[in-house]
PDB file of C-alpha atoms and ligand atoms in Angstrom:
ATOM      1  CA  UNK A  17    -126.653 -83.181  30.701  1.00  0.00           C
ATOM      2  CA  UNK A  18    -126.504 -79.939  32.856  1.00  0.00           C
ATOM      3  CA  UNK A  19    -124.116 -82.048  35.342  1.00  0.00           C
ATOM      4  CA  UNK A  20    -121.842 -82.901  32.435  1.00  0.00           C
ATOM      5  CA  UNK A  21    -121.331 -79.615  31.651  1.00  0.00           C
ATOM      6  CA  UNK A  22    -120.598 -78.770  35.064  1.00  0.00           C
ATOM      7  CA  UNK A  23    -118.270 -80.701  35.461  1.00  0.00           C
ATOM      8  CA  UNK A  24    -116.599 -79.926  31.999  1.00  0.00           C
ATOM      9  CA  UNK A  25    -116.515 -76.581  33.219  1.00  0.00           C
ATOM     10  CA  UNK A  26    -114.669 -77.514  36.088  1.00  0.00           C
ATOM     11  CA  UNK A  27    -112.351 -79.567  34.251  1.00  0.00           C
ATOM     12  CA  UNK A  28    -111.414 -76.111  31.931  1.00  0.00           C
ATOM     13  CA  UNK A  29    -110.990 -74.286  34.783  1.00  0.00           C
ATOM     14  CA  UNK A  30    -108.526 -76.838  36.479  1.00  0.00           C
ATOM     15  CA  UNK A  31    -106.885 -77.062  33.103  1.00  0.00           C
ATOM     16  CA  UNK A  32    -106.561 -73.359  33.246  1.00  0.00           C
ATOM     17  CA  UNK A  33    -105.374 -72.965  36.459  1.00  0.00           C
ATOM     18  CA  UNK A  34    -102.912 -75.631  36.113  1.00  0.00           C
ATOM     19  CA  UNK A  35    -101.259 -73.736  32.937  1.00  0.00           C
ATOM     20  CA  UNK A  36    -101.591 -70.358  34.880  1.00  0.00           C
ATOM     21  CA  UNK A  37     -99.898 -71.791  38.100  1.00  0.00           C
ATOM     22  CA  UNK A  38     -97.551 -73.459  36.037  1.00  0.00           C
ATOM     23  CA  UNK A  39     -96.528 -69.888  34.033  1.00  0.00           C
ATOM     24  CA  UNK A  40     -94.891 -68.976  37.691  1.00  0.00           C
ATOM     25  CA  UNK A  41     -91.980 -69.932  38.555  1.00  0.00           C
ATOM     26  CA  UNK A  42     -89.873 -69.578  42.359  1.00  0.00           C
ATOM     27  CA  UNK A  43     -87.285 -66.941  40.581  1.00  0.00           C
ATOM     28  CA  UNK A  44     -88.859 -63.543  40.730  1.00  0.00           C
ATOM     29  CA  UNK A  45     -86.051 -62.531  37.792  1.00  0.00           C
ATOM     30  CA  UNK A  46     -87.469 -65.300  35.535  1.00  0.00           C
ATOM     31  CA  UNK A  47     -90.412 -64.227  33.426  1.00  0.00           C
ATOM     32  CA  UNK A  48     -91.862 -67.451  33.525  1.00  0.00           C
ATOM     33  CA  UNK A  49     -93.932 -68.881  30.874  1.00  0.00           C
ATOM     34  CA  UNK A  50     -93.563 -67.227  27.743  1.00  0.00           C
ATOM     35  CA  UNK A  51     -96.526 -67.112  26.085  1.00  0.00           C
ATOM     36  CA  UNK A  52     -95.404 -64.658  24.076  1.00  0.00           C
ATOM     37  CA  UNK A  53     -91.679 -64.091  23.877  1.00  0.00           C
ATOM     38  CA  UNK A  54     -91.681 -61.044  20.900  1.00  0.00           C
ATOM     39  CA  UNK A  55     -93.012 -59.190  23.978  1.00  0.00           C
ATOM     40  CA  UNK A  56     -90.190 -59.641  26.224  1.00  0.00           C
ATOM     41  CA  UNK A  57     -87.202 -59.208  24.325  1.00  0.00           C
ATOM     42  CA  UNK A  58     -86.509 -57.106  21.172  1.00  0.00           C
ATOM     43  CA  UNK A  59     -86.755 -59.787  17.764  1.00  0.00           C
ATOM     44  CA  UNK A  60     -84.619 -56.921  16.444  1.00  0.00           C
ATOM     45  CA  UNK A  61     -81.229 -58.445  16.481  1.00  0.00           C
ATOM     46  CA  UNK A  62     -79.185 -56.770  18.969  1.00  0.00           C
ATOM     47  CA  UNK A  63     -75.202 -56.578  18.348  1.00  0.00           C
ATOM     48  CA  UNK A  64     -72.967 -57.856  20.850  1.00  0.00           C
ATOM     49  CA  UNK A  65     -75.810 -60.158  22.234  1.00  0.00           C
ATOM     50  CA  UNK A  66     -75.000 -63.709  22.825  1.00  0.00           C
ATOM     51  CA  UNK A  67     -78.554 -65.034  21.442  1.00  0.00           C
ATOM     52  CA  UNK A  68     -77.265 -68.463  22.084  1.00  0.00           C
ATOM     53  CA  UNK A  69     -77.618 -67.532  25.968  1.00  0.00           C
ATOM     54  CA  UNK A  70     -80.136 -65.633  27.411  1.00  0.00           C
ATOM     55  CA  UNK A  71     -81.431 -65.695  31.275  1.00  0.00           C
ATOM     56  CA  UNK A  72     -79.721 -68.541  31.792  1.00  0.00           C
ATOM     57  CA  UNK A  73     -81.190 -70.609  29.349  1.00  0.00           C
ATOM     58  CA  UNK A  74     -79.372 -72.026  26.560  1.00  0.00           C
ATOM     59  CA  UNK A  75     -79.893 -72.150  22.994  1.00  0.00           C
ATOM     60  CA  UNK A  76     -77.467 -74.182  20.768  1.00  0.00           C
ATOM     61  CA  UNK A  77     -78.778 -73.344  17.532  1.00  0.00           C
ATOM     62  CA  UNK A  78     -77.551 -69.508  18.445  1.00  0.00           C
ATOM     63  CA  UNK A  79     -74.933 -70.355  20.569  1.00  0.00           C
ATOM     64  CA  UNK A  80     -71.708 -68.867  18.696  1.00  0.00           C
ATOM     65  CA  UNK A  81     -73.143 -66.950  16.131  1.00  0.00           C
ATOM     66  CA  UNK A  82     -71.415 -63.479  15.868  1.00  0.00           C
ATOM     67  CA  UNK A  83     -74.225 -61.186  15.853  1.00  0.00           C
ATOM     68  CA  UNK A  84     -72.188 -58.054  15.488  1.00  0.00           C
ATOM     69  CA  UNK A  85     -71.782 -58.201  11.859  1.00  0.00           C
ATOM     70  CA  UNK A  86     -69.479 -56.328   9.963  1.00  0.00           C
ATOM     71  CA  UNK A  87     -71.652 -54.511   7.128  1.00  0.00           C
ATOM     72  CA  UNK A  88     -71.355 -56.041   3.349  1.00  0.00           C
ATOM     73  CA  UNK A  89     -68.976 -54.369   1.399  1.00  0.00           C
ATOM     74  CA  UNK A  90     -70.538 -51.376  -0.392  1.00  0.00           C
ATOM     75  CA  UNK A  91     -72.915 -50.372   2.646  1.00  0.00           C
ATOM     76  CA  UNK A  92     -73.869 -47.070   2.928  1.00  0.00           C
ATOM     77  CA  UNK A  93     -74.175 -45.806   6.267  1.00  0.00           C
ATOM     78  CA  UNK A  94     -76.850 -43.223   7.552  1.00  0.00           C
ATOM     79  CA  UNK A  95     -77.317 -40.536   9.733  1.00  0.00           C
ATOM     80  CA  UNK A  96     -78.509 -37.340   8.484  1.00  0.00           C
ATOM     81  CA  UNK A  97     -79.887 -35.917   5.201  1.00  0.00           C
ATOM     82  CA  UNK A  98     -77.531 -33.290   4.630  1.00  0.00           C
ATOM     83  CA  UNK A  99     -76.422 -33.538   0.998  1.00  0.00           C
ATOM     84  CA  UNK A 100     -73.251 -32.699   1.683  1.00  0.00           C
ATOM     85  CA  UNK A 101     -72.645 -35.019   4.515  1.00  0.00           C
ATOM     86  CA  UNK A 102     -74.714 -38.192   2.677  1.00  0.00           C
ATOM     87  CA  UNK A 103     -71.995 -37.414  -0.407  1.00  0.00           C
ATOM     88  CA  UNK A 104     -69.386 -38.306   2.404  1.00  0.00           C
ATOM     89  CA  UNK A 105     -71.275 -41.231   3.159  1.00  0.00           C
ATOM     90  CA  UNK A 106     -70.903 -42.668  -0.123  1.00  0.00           C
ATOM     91  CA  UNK A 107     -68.493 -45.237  -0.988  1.00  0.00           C
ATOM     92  CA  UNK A 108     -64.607 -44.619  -1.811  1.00  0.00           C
ATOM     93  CA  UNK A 109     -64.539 -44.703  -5.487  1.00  0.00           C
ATOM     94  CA  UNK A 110     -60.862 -45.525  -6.281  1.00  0.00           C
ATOM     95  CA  UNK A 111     -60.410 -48.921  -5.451  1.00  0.00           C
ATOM     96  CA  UNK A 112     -57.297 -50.962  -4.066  1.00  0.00           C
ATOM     97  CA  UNK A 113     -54.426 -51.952  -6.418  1.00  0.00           C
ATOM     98  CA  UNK A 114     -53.696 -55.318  -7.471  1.00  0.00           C
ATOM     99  CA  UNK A 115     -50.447 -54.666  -5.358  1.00  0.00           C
ATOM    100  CA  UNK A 116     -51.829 -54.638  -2.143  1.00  0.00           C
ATOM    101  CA  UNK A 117     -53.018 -58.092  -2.184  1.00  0.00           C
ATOM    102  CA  UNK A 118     -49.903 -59.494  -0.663  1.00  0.00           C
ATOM    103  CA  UNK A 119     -49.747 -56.461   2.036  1.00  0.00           C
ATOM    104  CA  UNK A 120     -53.544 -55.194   2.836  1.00  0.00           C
ATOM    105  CA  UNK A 121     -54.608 -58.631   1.898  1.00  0.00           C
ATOM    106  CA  UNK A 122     -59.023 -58.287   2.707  1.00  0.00           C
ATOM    107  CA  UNK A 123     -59.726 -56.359  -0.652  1.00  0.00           C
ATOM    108  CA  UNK A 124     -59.581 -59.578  -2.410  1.00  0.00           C
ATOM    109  CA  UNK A 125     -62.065 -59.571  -5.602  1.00  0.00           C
ATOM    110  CA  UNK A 126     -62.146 -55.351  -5.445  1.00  0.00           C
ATOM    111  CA  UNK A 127     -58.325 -54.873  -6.733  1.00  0.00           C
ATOM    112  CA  UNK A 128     -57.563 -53.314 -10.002  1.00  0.00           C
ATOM    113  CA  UNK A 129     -54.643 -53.241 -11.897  1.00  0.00           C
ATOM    114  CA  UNK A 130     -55.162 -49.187 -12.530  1.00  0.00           C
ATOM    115  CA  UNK A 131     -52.775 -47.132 -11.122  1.00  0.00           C
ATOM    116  CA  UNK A 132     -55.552 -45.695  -8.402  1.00  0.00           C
ATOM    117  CA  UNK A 133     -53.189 -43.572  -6.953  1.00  0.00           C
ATOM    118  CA  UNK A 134     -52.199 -41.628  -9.348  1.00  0.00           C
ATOM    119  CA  UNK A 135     -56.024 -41.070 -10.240  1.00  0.00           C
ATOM    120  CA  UNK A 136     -56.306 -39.978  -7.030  1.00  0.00           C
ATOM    121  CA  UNK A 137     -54.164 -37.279  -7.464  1.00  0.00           C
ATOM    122  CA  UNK A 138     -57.719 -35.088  -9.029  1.00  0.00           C
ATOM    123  CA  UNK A 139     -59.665 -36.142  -6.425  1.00  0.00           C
ATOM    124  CA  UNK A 140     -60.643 -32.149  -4.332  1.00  0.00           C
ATOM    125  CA  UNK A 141     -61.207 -32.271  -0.950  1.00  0.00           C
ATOM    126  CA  UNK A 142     -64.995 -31.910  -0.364  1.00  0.00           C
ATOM    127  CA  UNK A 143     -64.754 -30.028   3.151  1.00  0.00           C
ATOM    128  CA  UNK A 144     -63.600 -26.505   1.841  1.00  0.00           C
ATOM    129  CA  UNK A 145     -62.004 -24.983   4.743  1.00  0.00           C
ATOM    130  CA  UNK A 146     -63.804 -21.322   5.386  1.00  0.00           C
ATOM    131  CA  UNK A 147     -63.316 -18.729   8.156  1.00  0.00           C
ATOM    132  CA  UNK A 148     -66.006 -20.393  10.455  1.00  0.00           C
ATOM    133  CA  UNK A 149     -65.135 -23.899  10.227  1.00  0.00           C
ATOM    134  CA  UNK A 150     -61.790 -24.040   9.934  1.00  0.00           C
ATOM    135  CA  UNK A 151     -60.750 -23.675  13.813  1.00  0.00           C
ATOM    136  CA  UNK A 152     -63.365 -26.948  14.240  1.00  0.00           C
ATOM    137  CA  UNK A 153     -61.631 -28.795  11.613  1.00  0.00           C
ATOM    138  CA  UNK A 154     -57.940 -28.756  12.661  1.00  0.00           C
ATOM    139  CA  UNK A 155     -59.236 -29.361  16.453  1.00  0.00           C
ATOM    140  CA  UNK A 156     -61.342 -32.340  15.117  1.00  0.00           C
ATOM    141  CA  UNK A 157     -58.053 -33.404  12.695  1.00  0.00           C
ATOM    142  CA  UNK A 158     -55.322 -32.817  15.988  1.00  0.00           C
ATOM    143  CA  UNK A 159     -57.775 -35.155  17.514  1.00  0.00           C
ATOM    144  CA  UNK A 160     -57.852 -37.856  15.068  1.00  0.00           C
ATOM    145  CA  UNK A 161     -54.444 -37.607  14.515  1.00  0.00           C
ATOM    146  CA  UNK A 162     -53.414 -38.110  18.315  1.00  0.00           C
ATOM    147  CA  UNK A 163     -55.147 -41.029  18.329  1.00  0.00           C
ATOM    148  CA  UNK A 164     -54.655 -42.922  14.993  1.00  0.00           C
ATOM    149  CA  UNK A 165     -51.326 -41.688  13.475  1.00  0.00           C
ATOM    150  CA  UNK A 166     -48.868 -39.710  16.390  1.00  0.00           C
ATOM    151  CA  UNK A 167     -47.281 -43.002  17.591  1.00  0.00           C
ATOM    152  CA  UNK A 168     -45.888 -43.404  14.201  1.00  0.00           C
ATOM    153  CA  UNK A 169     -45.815 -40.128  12.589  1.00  0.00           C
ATOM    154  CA  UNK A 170     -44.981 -37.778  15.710  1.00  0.00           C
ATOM    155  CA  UNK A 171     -46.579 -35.053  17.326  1.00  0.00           C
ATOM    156  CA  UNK A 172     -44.875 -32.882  14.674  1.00  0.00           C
ATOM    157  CA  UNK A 173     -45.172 -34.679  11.788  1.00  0.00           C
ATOM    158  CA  UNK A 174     -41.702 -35.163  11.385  1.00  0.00           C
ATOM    159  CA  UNK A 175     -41.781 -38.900  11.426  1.00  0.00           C
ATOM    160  CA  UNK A 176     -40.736 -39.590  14.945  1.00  0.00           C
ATOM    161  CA  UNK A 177     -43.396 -41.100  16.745  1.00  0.00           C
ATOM    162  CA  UNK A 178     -42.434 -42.641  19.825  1.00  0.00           C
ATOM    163  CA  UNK A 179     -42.894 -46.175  17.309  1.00  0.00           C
ATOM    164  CA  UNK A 180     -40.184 -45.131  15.694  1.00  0.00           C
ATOM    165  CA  UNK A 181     -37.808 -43.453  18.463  1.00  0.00           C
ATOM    166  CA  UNK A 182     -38.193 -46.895  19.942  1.00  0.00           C
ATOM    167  CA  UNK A 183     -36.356 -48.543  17.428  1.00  0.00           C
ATOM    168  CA  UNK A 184     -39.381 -50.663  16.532  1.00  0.00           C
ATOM    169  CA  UNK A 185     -40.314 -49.225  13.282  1.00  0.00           C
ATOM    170  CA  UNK A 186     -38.803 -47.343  10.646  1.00  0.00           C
ATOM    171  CA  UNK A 187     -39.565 -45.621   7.630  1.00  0.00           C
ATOM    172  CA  UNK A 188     -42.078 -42.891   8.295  1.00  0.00           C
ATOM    173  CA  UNK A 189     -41.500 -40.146   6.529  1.00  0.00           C
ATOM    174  CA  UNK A 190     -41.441 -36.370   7.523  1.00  0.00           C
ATOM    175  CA  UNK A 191     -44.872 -34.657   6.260  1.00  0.00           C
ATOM    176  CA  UNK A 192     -42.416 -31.106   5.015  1.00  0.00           C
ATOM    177  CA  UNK A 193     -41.301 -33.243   2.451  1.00  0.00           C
ATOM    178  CA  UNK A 194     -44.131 -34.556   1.101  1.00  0.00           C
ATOM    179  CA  UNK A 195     -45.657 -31.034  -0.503  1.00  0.00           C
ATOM    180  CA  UNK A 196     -46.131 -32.304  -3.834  1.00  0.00           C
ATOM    181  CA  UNK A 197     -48.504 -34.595  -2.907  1.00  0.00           C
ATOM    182  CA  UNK A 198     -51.734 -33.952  -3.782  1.00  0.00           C
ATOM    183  CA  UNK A 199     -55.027 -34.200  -1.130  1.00  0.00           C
ATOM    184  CA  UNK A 200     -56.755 -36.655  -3.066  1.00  0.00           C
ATOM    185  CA  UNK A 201     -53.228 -39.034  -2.771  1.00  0.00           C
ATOM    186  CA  UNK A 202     -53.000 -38.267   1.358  1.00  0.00           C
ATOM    187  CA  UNK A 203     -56.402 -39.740   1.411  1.00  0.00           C
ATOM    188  CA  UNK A 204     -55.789 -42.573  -0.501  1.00  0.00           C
ATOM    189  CA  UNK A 205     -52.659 -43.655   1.238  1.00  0.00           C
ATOM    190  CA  UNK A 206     -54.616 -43.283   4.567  1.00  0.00           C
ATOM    191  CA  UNK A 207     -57.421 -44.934   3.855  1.00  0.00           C
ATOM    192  CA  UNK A 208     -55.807 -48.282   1.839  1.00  0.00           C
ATOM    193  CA  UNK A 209     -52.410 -48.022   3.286  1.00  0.00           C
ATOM    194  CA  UNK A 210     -49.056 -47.542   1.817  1.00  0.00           C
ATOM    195  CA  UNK A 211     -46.009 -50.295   2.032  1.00  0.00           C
ATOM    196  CA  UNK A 212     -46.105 -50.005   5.708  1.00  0.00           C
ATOM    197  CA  UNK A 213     -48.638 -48.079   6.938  1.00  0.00           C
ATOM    198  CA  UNK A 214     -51.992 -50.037   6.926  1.00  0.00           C
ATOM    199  CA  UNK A 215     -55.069 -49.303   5.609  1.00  0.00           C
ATOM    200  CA  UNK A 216     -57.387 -46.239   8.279  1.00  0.00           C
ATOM    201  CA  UNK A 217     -60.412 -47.183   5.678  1.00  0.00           C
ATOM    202  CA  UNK A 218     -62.376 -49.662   8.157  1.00  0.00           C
ATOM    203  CA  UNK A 219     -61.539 -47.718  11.076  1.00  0.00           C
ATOM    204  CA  UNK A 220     -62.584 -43.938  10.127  1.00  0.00           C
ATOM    205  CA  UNK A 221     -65.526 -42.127   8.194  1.00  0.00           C
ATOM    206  CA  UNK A 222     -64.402 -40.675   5.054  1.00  0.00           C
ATOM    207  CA  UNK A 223     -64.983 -37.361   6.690  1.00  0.00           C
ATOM    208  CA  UNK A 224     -62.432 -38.219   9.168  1.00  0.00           C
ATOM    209  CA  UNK A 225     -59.826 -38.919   6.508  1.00  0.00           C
ATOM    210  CA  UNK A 226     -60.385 -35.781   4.432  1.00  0.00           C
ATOM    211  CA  UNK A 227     -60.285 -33.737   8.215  1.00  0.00           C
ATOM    212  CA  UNK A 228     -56.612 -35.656   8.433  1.00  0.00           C
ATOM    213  CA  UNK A 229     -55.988 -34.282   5.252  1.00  0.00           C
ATOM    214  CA  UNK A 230     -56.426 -30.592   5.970  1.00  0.00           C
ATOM    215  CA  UNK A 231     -54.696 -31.364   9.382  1.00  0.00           C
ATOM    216  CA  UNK A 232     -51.456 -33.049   7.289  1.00  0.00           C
ATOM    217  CA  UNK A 233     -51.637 -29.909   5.472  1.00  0.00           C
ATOM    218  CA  UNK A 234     -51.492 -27.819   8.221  1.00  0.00           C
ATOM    219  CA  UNK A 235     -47.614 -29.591   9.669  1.00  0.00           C
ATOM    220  CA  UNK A 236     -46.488 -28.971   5.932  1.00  0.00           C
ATOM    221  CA  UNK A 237     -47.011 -25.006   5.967  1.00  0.00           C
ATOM    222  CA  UNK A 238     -48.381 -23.471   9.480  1.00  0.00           C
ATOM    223  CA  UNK A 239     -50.015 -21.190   7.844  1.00  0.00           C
ATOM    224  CA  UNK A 240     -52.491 -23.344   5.475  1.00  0.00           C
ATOM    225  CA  UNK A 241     -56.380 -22.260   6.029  1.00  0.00           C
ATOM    226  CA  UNK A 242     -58.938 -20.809   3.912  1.00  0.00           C
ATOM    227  CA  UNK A 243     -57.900 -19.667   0.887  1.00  0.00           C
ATOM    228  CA  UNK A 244     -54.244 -20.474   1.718  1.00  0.00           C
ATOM    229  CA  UNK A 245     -53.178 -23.987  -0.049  1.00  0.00           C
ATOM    230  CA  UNK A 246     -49.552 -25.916   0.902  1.00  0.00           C
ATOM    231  CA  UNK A 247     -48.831 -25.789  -2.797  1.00  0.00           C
ATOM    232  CA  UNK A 248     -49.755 -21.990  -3.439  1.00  0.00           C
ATOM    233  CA  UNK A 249     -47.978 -21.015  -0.427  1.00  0.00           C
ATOM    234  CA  UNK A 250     -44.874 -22.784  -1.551  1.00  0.00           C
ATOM    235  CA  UNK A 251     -44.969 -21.027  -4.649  1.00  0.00           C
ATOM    236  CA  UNK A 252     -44.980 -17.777  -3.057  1.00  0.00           C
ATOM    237  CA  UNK A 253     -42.161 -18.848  -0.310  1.00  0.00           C
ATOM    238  CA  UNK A 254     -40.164 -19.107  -3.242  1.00  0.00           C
ATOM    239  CA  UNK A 255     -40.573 -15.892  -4.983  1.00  0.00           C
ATOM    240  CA  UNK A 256     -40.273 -13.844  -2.434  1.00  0.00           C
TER     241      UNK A 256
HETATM  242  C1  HEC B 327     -47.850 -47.934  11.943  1.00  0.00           C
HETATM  243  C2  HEC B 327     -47.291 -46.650  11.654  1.00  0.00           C
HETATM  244  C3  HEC B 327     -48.145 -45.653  10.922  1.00  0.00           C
HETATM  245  C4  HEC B 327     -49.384 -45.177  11.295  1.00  0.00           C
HETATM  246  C5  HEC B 327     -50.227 -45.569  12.492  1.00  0.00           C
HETATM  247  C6  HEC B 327     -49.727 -44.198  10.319  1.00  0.00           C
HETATM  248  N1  HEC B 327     -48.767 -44.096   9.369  1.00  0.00           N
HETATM  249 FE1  HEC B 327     -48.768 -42.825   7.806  1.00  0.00          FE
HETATM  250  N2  HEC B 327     -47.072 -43.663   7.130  1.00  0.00           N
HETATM  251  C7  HEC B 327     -46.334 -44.643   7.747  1.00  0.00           C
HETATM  252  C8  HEC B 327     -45.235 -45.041   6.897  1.00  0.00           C
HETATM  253  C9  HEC B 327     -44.216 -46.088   7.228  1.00  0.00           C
HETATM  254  C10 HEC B 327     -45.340 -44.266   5.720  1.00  0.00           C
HETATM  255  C11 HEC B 327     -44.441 -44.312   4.494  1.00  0.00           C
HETATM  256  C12 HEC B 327     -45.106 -45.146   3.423  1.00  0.00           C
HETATM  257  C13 HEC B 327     -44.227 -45.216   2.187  1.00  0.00           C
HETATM  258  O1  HEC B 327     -44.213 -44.225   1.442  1.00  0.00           O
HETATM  259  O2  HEC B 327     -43.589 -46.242   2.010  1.00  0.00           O
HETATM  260  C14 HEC B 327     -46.494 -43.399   5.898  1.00  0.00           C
HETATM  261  C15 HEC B 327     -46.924 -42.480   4.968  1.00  0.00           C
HETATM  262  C16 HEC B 327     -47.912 -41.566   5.175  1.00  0.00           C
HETATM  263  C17 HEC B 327     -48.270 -40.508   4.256  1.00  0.00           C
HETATM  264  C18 HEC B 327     -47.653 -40.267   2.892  1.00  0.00           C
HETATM  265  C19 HEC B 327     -48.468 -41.059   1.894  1.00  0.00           C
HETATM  266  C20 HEC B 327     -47.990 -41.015   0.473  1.00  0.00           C
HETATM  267  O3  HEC B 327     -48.869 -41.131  -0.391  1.00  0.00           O
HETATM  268  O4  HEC B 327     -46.792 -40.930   0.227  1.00  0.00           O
HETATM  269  C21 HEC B 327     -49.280 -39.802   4.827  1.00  0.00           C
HETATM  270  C22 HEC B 327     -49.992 -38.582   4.253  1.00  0.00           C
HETATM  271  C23 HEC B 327     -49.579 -40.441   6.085  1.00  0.00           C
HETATM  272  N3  HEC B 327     -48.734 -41.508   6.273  1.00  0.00           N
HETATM  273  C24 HEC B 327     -50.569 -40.037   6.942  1.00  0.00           C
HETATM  274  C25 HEC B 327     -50.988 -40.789   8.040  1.00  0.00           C
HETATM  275  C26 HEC B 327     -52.136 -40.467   8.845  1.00  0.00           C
HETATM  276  C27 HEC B 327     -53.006 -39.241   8.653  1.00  0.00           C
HETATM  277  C28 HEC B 327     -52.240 -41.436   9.780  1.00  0.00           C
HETATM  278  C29 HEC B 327     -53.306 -41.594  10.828  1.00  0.00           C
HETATM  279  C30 HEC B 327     -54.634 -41.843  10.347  1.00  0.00           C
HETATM  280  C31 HEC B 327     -51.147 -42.364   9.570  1.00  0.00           C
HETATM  281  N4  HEC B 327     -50.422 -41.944   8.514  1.00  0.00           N
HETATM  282  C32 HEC B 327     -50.918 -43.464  10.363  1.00  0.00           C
HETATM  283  C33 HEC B 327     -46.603 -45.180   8.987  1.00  0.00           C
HETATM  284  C34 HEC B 327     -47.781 -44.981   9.706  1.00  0.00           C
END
């Protein structure tokens, strides 16, 4: 009896030793035997990681499966608790007409056959330009601009982007004769589009936009700023 346990021990311990041994492997990169794998990588899922190959191992059920994910429609993004700011997180209200189906085709099962854009026309601009932040806000909109609408719309505004001094495109209007519009229709034609400008919605916050706004503002009438609107301005221009 006392032998057979001996020997049962030694058995175990073999078996042990065996599955220990067998954990290592040659490649001091390689984490061996995974006993538990939760432990060595995030189960979080990552974006921009190829799950379907990891450490050169290769897993077919994950190979090819886009794990950066575009967000379902509707998705509120966060990142900070700021009223004000988590109002700018919210969703656009208007939504797309029924006419852009044929140009900004992806809004498919959101269109309506209101006239949005002319809704938009009461739509206020949420960041109120004041003494302090104004500076911050054209710098921030002179940045956005350069980089998302200048190559069309010019430096100036005036329409003559290097796009369109190329010969390549045509059609962009000068910003000084677009006073009547109102803020709320700027941001709507920037964030779905208009005939041929396409739709800045998917590619910048709706804080961004209304910043573009002010900044669109500021080509139409250089001196636009707190307390000083495009329209109100005009108005004055024209009775002095
Ligand atoms: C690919 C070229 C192109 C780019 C990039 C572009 N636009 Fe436009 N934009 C146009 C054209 C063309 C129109 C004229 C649309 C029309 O009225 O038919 C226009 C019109 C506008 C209007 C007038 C909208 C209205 O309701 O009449 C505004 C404001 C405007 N763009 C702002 C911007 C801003 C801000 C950006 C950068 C985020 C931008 N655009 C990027 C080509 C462009």
């Amino acid at each position: 009896m006392k032998m057979k346990l001996k020997s049962m021990k030694i058995v175990a311990l073999s078996a042990l030793s065996i599955i220990v041994l067998a954990g290592c492997g040659a490649d001091k990169d390689s984490p061996g035997l995974e006993y538990m794998p939760d432990m060595y990588r995030s189960p979080a899922i990552e974006p921009y990681v190829d799950y379907g190959h990891m450490k050169e191992r290769e897993n077919m059920d994950s190979k090819n499966h886009l794990s950066a994910l575009v967000p379902p429609v509707g998705t509120i993004p966060y990142y900070g608790t700021d009223s004000a700011e988590v109002m700018l997180m919210l969703p656009y209200k208007r939504l797309p007409n029924v006419s852009f189906k044929e140009t900004h085709g992806v809004y498919d099962g959101m269109l309506t056959a209101e006239n949005e854009y002319e809704l938009a026309a009461a739509d206020v601009n949420p960041l109120t330009l004041t003494a302090d932040n104004a500076d911050a806000i054209f710098k921030e909109g002179k940045a956005l601009f350069t980089s998302n609408c200048a190559h069309c719309h010019g430096e100036k505004g005036n329409g003559e982007g290097p796009m369109v001094k190329s010969g390549a495109y045509t059609g962009v209007p000068d910003y000084a004769n677009l006073t009547n519009l109102s803020d709320g229709q700027i941001f709507y034609s920037i964030y779905y589009g208009k005939n041929m400008m396409g739709a800045h919605g998917p590619i910048l916050t709706k804080k961004e936009i209304w910043t573009l706004v002010h900044y669109v503002r500021k080509f139409q009438n250089p001196n636009y700023g707190p307390g000083v609107s495009v329209m109100a301005d005009t108005v004055n221009a024209q009775m002095q």
